């Protein structure tokens, strides 16, 4: 593999830096706000249903999450909830957009080690402004040849990215924490993929079945990819 790889792409959220714990904490606070209407777990289920219904409209990111919380308030309360709940929900979303960037273990060392040897890119889903802000605040921006904020991570999205990079699938390695978004589409295209699990994964991104593929690597930490490439 190491003689074939020319371009290495990194997912961002929960691969380069912490993200999902912030969302789950915001969701917990949201569910607490609505405990007078429904139990915590039921509010969480209703919010997820709203997110899935609107995913094709809003895409991924904090702003869509905020709109889904507001919609869920209306449905759960029969449109009788006080406006103060909506205001608190907006505050939750704004707090999410201003969370500090905390790099995951091994990220800096990995990028320093690969810099200059491979073309490094970021390939991540999410809101454009938010992801650009996080990348800037991470201090990692200078490592990357290209930044791709993707509306989704289907085979067609990776095909478009590879065409833009003028890169063949067999010369491409994707690293990320989601089997569903970061691994399976790349393997289907004939590329290489390394899964770096994070201890918290959004329900929509969870994938339970065991994966076996000649181009697939299961890692415990991001810096373990260096063992495969050196």
PDB file of C-alpha atoms in Angstrom:
ATOM      1  CA  UNK A   1       0.000   0.000   0.000  1.00  0.00           C
ATOM      2  CA  UNK A   2       2.672   2.509   0.971  1.00  0.00           C
ATOM      3  CA  UNK A   3       4.073   2.595  -2.561  1.00  0.00           C
ATOM      4  CA  UNK A   4       0.667   3.406  -4.056  1.00  0.00           C
ATOM      5  CA  UNK A   5      -0.650   6.155  -1.789  1.00  0.00           C
ATOM      6  CA  UNK A   6      -0.142   9.713  -3.019  1.00  0.00           C
ATOM      7  CA  UNK A   7      -3.055  11.564  -1.422  1.00  0.00           C
ATOM      8  CA  UNK A   8      -4.263  11.168   2.178  1.00  0.00           C
ATOM      9  CA  UNK A   9      -7.598  12.649   3.216  1.00  0.00           C
ATOM     10  CA  UNK A  10      -8.682  13.248   6.791  1.00  0.00           C
ATOM     11  CA  UNK A  11     -12.157  13.551   8.186  1.00  0.00           C
ATOM     12  CA  UNK A  12     -12.276  16.461  10.661  1.00  0.00           C
ATOM     13  CA  UNK A  13     -14.895  16.081  13.411  1.00  0.00           C
ATOM     14  CA  UNK A  14     -13.919  13.353  15.919  1.00  0.00           C
ATOM     15  CA  UNK A  15     -10.936  12.431  13.742  1.00  0.00           C
ATOM     16  CA  UNK A  16      -8.798  15.568  14.036  1.00  0.00           C
ATOM     17  CA  UNK A  17     -10.642  17.220  16.920  1.00  0.00           C
ATOM     18  CA  UNK A  18     -13.446  16.646  19.436  1.00  0.00           C
ATOM     19  CA  UNK A  19     -16.970  17.293  18.158  1.00  0.00           C
ATOM     20  CA  UNK A  20     -19.707  14.776  19.019  1.00  0.00           C
ATOM     21  CA  UNK A  21     -19.431  15.164  22.835  1.00  0.00           C
ATOM     22  CA  UNK A  22     -20.346  18.835  22.396  1.00  0.00           C
ATOM     23  CA  UNK A  23     -23.459  17.889  20.417  1.00  0.00           C
ATOM     24  CA  UNK A  24     -24.483  15.281  22.956  1.00  0.00           C
ATOM     25  CA  UNK A  25     -24.105  17.728  25.825  1.00  0.00           C
ATOM     26  CA  UNK A  26     -26.261  20.247  23.941  1.00  0.00           C
ATOM     27  CA  UNK A  27     -28.855  17.544  23.284  1.00  0.00           C
ATOM     28  CA  UNK A  28     -28.915  16.637  26.975  1.00  0.00           C
ATOM     29  CA  UNK A  29     -29.561  20.257  27.899  1.00  0.00           C
ATOM     30  CA  UNK A  30     -32.277  20.419  25.236  1.00  0.00           C
ATOM     31  CA  UNK A  31     -33.987  17.316  26.607  1.00  0.00           C
ATOM     32  CA  UNK A  32     -33.815  18.751  30.117  1.00  0.00           C
ATOM     33  CA  UNK A  33     -35.548  21.896  28.844  1.00  0.00           C
ATOM     34  CA  UNK A  34     -38.490  19.808  27.593  1.00  0.00           C
ATOM     35  CA  UNK A  35     -38.851  17.419  30.530  1.00  0.00           C
ATOM     36  CA  UNK A  36     -42.211  18.987  31.430  1.00  0.00           C
ATOM     37  CA  UNK A  37     -43.582  17.666  28.125  1.00  0.00           C
ATOM     38  CA  UNK A  38     -41.922  14.276  27.619  1.00  0.00           C
ATOM     39  CA  UNK A  39     -39.266  12.051  29.259  1.00  0.00           C
ATOM     40  CA  UNK A  40     -35.640  12.678  28.315  1.00  0.00           C
ATOM     41  CA  UNK A  41     -35.244   9.594  26.083  1.00  0.00           C
ATOM     42  CA  UNK A  42     -38.474  10.344  24.212  1.00  0.00           C
ATOM     43  CA  UNK A  43     -37.413  13.920  23.484  1.00  0.00           C
ATOM     44  CA  UNK A  44     -34.106  12.560  22.172  1.00  0.00           C
ATOM     45  CA  UNK A  45     -35.932  10.129  19.883  1.00  0.00           C
ATOM     46  CA  UNK A  46     -38.213  12.889  18.594  1.00  0.00           C
ATOM     47  CA  UNK A  47     -35.244  15.138  17.890  1.00  0.00           C
ATOM     48  CA  UNK A  48     -33.495  12.373  15.932  1.00  0.00           C
ATOM     49  CA  UNK A  49     -36.636  11.798  13.865  1.00  0.00           C
ATOM     50  CA  UNK A  50     -36.705  15.506  13.049  1.00  0.00           C
ATOM     51  CA  UNK A  51     -33.025  15.463  12.081  1.00  0.00           C
ATOM     52  CA  UNK A  52     -33.499  12.506   9.732  1.00  0.00           C
ATOM     53  CA  UNK A  53     -36.575  14.097   8.140  1.00  0.00           C
ATOM     54  CA  UNK A  54     -34.716  17.318   7.428  1.00  0.00           C
ATOM     55  CA  UNK A  55     -31.249  15.994   6.597  1.00  0.00           C
ATOM     56  CA  UNK A  56     -31.807  16.366   2.857  1.00  0.00           C
ATOM     57  CA  UNK A  57     -32.816  20.009   3.406  1.00  0.00           C
ATOM     58  CA  UNK A  58     -30.323  21.221   6.003  1.00  0.00           C
ATOM     59  CA  UNK A  59     -27.380  18.864   5.583  1.00  0.00           C
ATOM     60  CA  UNK A  60     -24.969  18.353   8.472  1.00  0.00           C
ATOM     61  CA  UNK A  61     -23.881  20.857  11.077  1.00  0.00           C
ATOM     62  CA  UNK A  62     -24.884  23.030  13.999  1.00  0.00           C
ATOM     63  CA  UNK A  63     -27.335  25.283  12.171  1.00  0.00           C
ATOM     64  CA  UNK A  64     -29.432  22.378  10.924  1.00  0.00           C
ATOM     65  CA  UNK A  65     -29.284  20.849  14.401  1.00  0.00           C
ATOM     66  CA  UNK A  66     -30.571  24.119  15.880  1.00  0.00           C
ATOM     67  CA  UNK A  67     -33.476  24.316  13.424  1.00  0.00           C
ATOM     68  CA  UNK A  68     -34.399  20.708  14.167  1.00  0.00           C
ATOM     69  CA  UNK A  69     -34.452  21.410  17.904  1.00  0.00           C
ATOM     70  CA  UNK A  70     -36.783  24.364  17.368  1.00  0.00           C
ATOM     71  CA  UNK A  71     -39.107  22.286  15.166  1.00  0.00           C
ATOM     72  CA  UNK A  72     -39.136  19.516  17.771  1.00  0.00           C
ATOM     73  CA  UNK A  73     -40.150  22.002  20.469  1.00  0.00           C
ATOM     74  CA  UNK A  74     -43.195  22.957  18.439  1.00  0.00           C
ATOM     75  CA  UNK A  75     -44.260  19.382  17.749  1.00  0.00           C
ATOM     76  CA  UNK A  76     -43.752  18.128  21.291  1.00  0.00           C
ATOM     77  CA  UNK A  77     -45.527  21.069  22.892  1.00  0.00           C
ATOM     78  CA  UNK A  78     -48.340  21.313  20.380  1.00  0.00           C
ATOM     79  CA  UNK A  79     -46.936  24.738  19.442  1.00  0.00           C
ATOM     80  CA  UNK A  80     -47.674  25.991  22.956  1.00  0.00           C
ATOM     81  CA  UNK A  81     -44.124  26.184  24.326  1.00  0.00           C
ATOM     82  CA  UNK A  82     -43.024  29.645  25.506  1.00  0.00           C
ATOM     83  CA  UNK A  83     -40.734  31.619  23.218  1.00  0.00           C
ATOM     84  CA  UNK A  84     -38.120  31.448  25.983  1.00  0.00           C
ATOM     85  CA  UNK A  85     -37.516  27.774  25.067  1.00  0.00           C
ATOM     86  CA  UNK A  86     -36.797  28.772  21.482  1.00  0.00           C
ATOM     87  CA  UNK A  87     -34.430  31.497  22.668  1.00  0.00           C
ATOM     88  CA  UNK A  88     -32.600  29.031  24.924  1.00  0.00           C
ATOM     89  CA  UNK A  89     -32.302  26.628  21.990  1.00  0.00           C
ATOM     90  CA  UNK A  90     -30.739  29.331  19.837  1.00  0.00           C
ATOM     91  CA  UNK A  91     -28.288  30.009  22.664  1.00  0.00           C
ATOM     92  CA  UNK A  92     -27.381  26.304  22.735  1.00  0.00           C
ATOM     93  CA  UNK A  93     -26.622  26.414  19.017  1.00  0.00           C
ATOM     94  CA  UNK A  94     -24.555  29.564  19.305  1.00  0.00           C
ATOM     95  CA  UNK A  95     -22.559  28.020  22.140  1.00  0.00           C
ATOM     96  CA  UNK A  96     -21.860  25.005  19.923  1.00  0.00           C
ATOM     97  CA  UNK A  97     -20.553  27.294  17.203  1.00  0.00           C
ATOM     98  CA  UNK A  98     -18.063  28.810  19.644  1.00  0.00           C
ATOM     99  CA  UNK A  99     -16.689  25.677  21.272  1.00  0.00           C
ATOM    100  CA  UNK A 100     -12.892  25.550  21.612  1.00  0.00           C
ATOM    101  CA  UNK A 101     -10.944  23.246  19.320  1.00  0.00           C
ATOM    102  CA  UNK A 102      -9.333  20.348  21.146  1.00  0.00           C
ATOM    103  CA  UNK A 103      -7.085  18.193  18.959  1.00  0.00           C
ATOM    104  CA  UNK A 104      -7.214  14.448  19.450  1.00  0.00           C
ATOM    105  CA  UNK A 105      -4.153  12.528  20.579  1.00  0.00           C
ATOM    106  CA  UNK A 106      -1.538  11.948  17.895  1.00  0.00           C
ATOM    107  CA  UNK A 107      -3.000  14.318  15.296  1.00  0.00           C
ATOM    108  CA  UNK A 108      -0.220  16.906  15.329  1.00  0.00           C
ATOM    109  CA  UNK A 109       2.528  14.264  15.227  1.00  0.00           C
ATOM    110  CA  UNK A 110       0.824  12.404  12.380  1.00  0.00           C
ATOM    111  CA  UNK A 111       0.446  15.478  10.208  1.00  0.00           C
ATOM    112  CA  UNK A 112       4.013  16.592  10.888  1.00  0.00           C
ATOM    113  CA  UNK A 113       5.291  13.146   9.911  1.00  0.00           C
ATOM    114  CA  UNK A 114       3.301  12.983   6.670  1.00  0.00           C
ATOM    115  CA  UNK A 115       3.802  16.605   5.644  1.00  0.00           C
ATOM    116  CA  UNK A 116       5.863  16.875   2.472  1.00  0.00           C
ATOM    117  CA  UNK A 117       5.662  13.140   1.771  1.00  0.00           C
ATOM    118  CA  UNK A 118       2.031  12.996   0.665  1.00  0.00           C
ATOM    119  CA  UNK A 119      -0.604  15.419  -0.534  1.00  0.00           C
ATOM    120  CA  UNK A 120      -2.780  15.955   2.548  1.00  0.00           C
ATOM    121  CA  UNK A 121      -6.405  17.073   2.314  1.00  0.00           C
ATOM    122  CA  UNK A 122      -9.375  17.524   4.624  1.00  0.00           C
ATOM    123  CA  UNK A 123     -12.612  15.849   3.494  1.00  0.00           C
ATOM    124  CA  UNK A 124     -15.368  16.538   5.993  1.00  0.00           C
ATOM    125  CA  UNK A 125     -19.115  17.068   6.194  1.00  0.00           C
ATOM    126  CA  UNK A 126     -20.741  20.014   7.921  1.00  0.00           C
ATOM    127  CA  UNK A 127     -21.565  23.677   7.650  1.00  0.00           C
ATOM    128  CA  UNK A 128     -19.075  25.610   5.516  1.00  0.00           C
ATOM    129  CA  UNK A 129     -18.525  28.569   7.851  1.00  0.00           C
ATOM    130  CA  UNK A 130     -18.342  26.417  10.965  1.00  0.00           C
ATOM    131  CA  UNK A 131     -15.854  23.942   9.508  1.00  0.00           C
ATOM    132  CA  UNK A 132     -13.680  26.731   8.113  1.00  0.00           C
ATOM    133  CA  UNK A 133     -13.682  28.377  11.545  1.00  0.00           C
ATOM    134  CA  UNK A 134     -12.719  25.140  13.294  1.00  0.00           C
ATOM    135  CA  UNK A 135      -9.922  24.433  10.840  1.00  0.00           C
ATOM    136  CA  UNK A 136      -8.534  27.950  11.246  1.00  0.00           C
ATOM    137  CA  UNK A 137      -8.690  27.747  15.044  1.00  0.00           C
ATOM    138  CA  UNK A 138      -7.125  24.280  15.070  1.00  0.00           C
ATOM    139  CA  UNK A 139      -3.777  25.580  13.812  1.00  0.00           C
ATOM    140  CA  UNK A 140      -3.642  22.723  11.288  1.00  0.00           C
ATOM    141  CA  UNK A 141      -4.590  24.603   8.137  1.00  0.00           C
ATOM    142  CA  UNK A 142      -1.081  24.884   6.721  1.00  0.00           C
ATOM    143  CA  UNK A 143      -0.654  21.107   6.582  1.00  0.00           C
ATOM    144  CA  UNK A 144      -3.355  20.685   3.951  1.00  0.00           C
ATOM    145  CA  UNK A 145      -3.142  21.064   0.206  1.00  0.00           C
ATOM    146  CA  UNK A 146      -6.922  21.202  -0.164  1.00  0.00           C
ATOM    147  CA  UNK A 147     -10.007  21.556   2.047  1.00  0.00           C
ATOM    148  CA  UNK A 148     -13.250  19.925   0.919  1.00  0.00           C
ATOM    149  CA  UNK A 149     -16.400  20.686   2.936  1.00  0.00           C
ATOM    150  CA  UNK A 150     -18.778  18.031   1.615  1.00  0.00           C
ATOM    151  CA  UNK A 151     -22.575  18.112   1.695  1.00  0.00           C
ATOM    152  CA  UNK A 152     -22.496  14.322   2.027  1.00  0.00           C
ATOM    153  CA  UNK A 153     -20.070  11.440   1.757  1.00  0.00           C
ATOM    154  CA  UNK A 154     -21.556   9.110  -0.812  1.00  0.00           C
ATOM    155  CA  UNK A 155     -19.670   7.429  -3.653  1.00  0.00           C
ATOM    156  CA  UNK A 156     -20.619  10.295  -5.981  1.00  0.00           C
ATOM    157  CA  UNK A 157     -19.160  12.839  -3.541  1.00  0.00           C
ATOM    158  CA  UNK A 158     -15.834  11.012  -3.338  1.00  0.00           C
ATOM    159  CA  UNK A 159     -15.799  10.577  -7.114  1.00  0.00           C
ATOM    160  CA  UNK A 160     -16.150  14.340  -7.466  1.00  0.00           C
ATOM    161  CA  UNK A 161     -13.363  14.932  -4.930  1.00  0.00           C
ATOM    162  CA  UNK A 162     -10.981  12.506  -6.631  1.00  0.00           C
ATOM    163  CA  UNK A 163     -11.647  14.130  -9.986  1.00  0.00           C
ATOM    164  CA  UNK A 164     -10.908  17.557  -8.522  1.00  0.00           C
ATOM    165  CA  UNK A 165      -7.667  16.250  -7.017  1.00  0.00           C
ATOM    166  CA  UNK A 166      -6.766  14.416 -10.256  1.00  0.00           C
ATOM    167  CA  UNK A 167      -6.202  11.333  -8.113  1.00  0.00           C
ATOM    168  CA  UNK A 168      -6.957   7.709  -8.927  1.00  0.00           C
ATOM    169  CA  UNK A 169      -8.778   5.693  -6.223  1.00  0.00           C
ATOM    170  CA  UNK A 170      -5.838   3.307  -5.838  1.00  0.00           C
ATOM    171  CA  UNK A 171      -3.635   6.297  -4.903  1.00  0.00           C
ATOM    172  CA  UNK A 172      -6.072   7.609  -2.274  1.00  0.00           C
ATOM    173  CA  UNK A 173      -6.264   6.910   1.458  1.00  0.00           C
ATOM    174  CA  UNK A 174      -9.130   8.175   3.644  1.00  0.00           C
ATOM    175  CA  UNK A 175      -8.921   8.342   7.449  1.00  0.00           C
ATOM    176  CA  UNK A 176     -11.996   8.841   9.612  1.00  0.00           C
ATOM    177  CA  UNK A 177     -14.119   7.727  12.526  1.00  0.00           C
ATOM    178  CA  UNK A 178     -17.260   6.777  10.573  1.00  0.00           C
ATOM    179  CA  UNK A 179     -17.429   3.426   8.782  1.00  0.00           C
ATOM    180  CA  UNK A 180     -20.546   4.595   6.966  1.00  0.00           C
ATOM    181  CA  UNK A 181     -19.215   7.920   5.698  1.00  0.00           C
ATOM    182  CA  UNK A 182     -15.416   7.678   5.679  1.00  0.00           C
ATOM    183  CA  UNK A 183     -14.752   4.035   4.867  1.00  0.00           C
ATOM    184  CA  UNK A 184     -17.365   2.166   2.828  1.00  0.00           C
ATOM    185  CA  UNK A 185     -17.712   4.636  -0.084  1.00  0.00           C
ATOM    186  CA  UNK A 186     -13.931   4.853  -0.512  1.00  0.00           C
ATOM    187  CA  UNK A 187     -13.521   1.071  -0.488  1.00  0.00           C
ATOM    188  CA  UNK A 188     -16.313   0.734  -3.034  1.00  0.00           C
ATOM    189  CA  UNK A 189     -14.374   3.072  -5.326  1.00  0.00           C
ATOM    190  CA  UNK A 190     -11.211   1.002  -5.002  1.00  0.00           C
ATOM    191  CA  UNK A 191      -9.393   3.305  -2.616  1.00  0.00           C
ATOM    192  CA  UNK A 192      -7.816   2.673   0.784  1.00  0.00           C
ATOM    193  CA  UNK A 193      -9.471   3.547   4.084  1.00  0.00           C
ATOM    194  CA  UNK A 194      -8.436   3.563   7.730  1.00  0.00           C
ATOM    195  CA  UNK A 195     -11.013   3.571  10.508  1.00  0.00           C
ATOM    196  CA  UNK A 196     -10.111   5.371  13.727  1.00  0.00           C
ATOM    197  CA  UNK A 197     -13.048   4.778  16.086  1.00  0.00           C
ATOM    198  CA  UNK A 198     -14.117   7.490  18.473  1.00  0.00           C
ATOM    199  CA  UNK A 199     -15.767   6.527  21.751  1.00  0.00           C
ATOM    200  CA  UNK A 200     -18.927   8.495  20.898  1.00  0.00           C
ATOM    201  CA  UNK A 201     -20.614   8.217  17.501  1.00  0.00           C
ATOM    202  CA  UNK A 202     -23.802   9.883  16.303  1.00  0.00           C
ATOM    203  CA  UNK A 203     -26.595   7.318  15.822  1.00  0.00           C
ATOM    204  CA  UNK A 204     -26.867   8.153  12.122  1.00  0.00           C
ATOM    205  CA  UNK A 205     -23.216   7.264  11.556  1.00  0.00           C
ATOM    206  CA  UNK A 206     -23.161   3.974  13.470  1.00  0.00           C
ATOM    207  CA  UNK A 207     -22.314   0.772  11.595  1.00  0.00           C
ATOM    208  CA  UNK A 208     -22.489  -2.509  13.478  1.00  0.00           C
ATOM    209  CA  UNK A 209     -21.262  -5.208  11.079  1.00  0.00           C
ATOM    210  CA  UNK A 210     -17.635  -6.362  11.015  1.00  0.00           C
ATOM    211  CA  UNK A 211     -15.728  -5.123   7.989  1.00  0.00           C
ATOM    212  CA  UNK A 212     -13.096  -7.127   6.158  1.00  0.00           C
ATOM    213  CA  UNK A 213     -11.441  -5.760   3.026  1.00  0.00           C
ATOM    214  CA  UNK A 214      -7.932  -5.906   1.602  1.00  0.00           C
ATOM    215  CA  UNK A 215      -7.754  -2.096   1.455  1.00  0.00           C
ATOM    216  CA  UNK A 216      -9.140  -1.543   4.964  1.00  0.00           C
ATOM    217  CA  UNK A 217      -7.233  -0.786   8.174  1.00  0.00           C
ATOM    218  CA  UNK A 218      -8.659  -0.694  11.696  1.00  0.00           C
ATOM    219  CA  UNK A 219      -6.618   1.601  13.933  1.00  0.00           C
ATOM    220  CA  UNK A 220      -6.823   2.547  17.605  1.00  0.00           C
ATOM    221  CA  UNK A 221      -5.118   5.923  17.172  1.00  0.00           C
ATOM    222  CA  UNK A 222      -4.514   8.157  14.197  1.00  0.00           C
ATOM    223  CA  UNK A 223      -0.716   7.948  14.468  1.00  0.00           C
ATOM    224  CA  UNK A 224      -0.809   4.183  13.898  1.00  0.00           C
ATOM    225  CA  UNK A 225      -1.296   4.889  10.191  1.00  0.00           C
ATOM    226  CA  UNK A 226       2.402   5.799  10.109  1.00  0.00           C
ATOM    227  CA  UNK A 227       3.287   2.136  10.677  1.00  0.00           C
ATOM    228  CA  UNK A 228       1.504   1.236   7.432  1.00  0.00           C
ATOM    229  CA  UNK A 229       3.085   4.025   5.426  1.00  0.00           C
ATOM    230  CA  UNK A 230       6.715   4.017   6.647  1.00  0.00           C
TER     231      UNK A 230
END
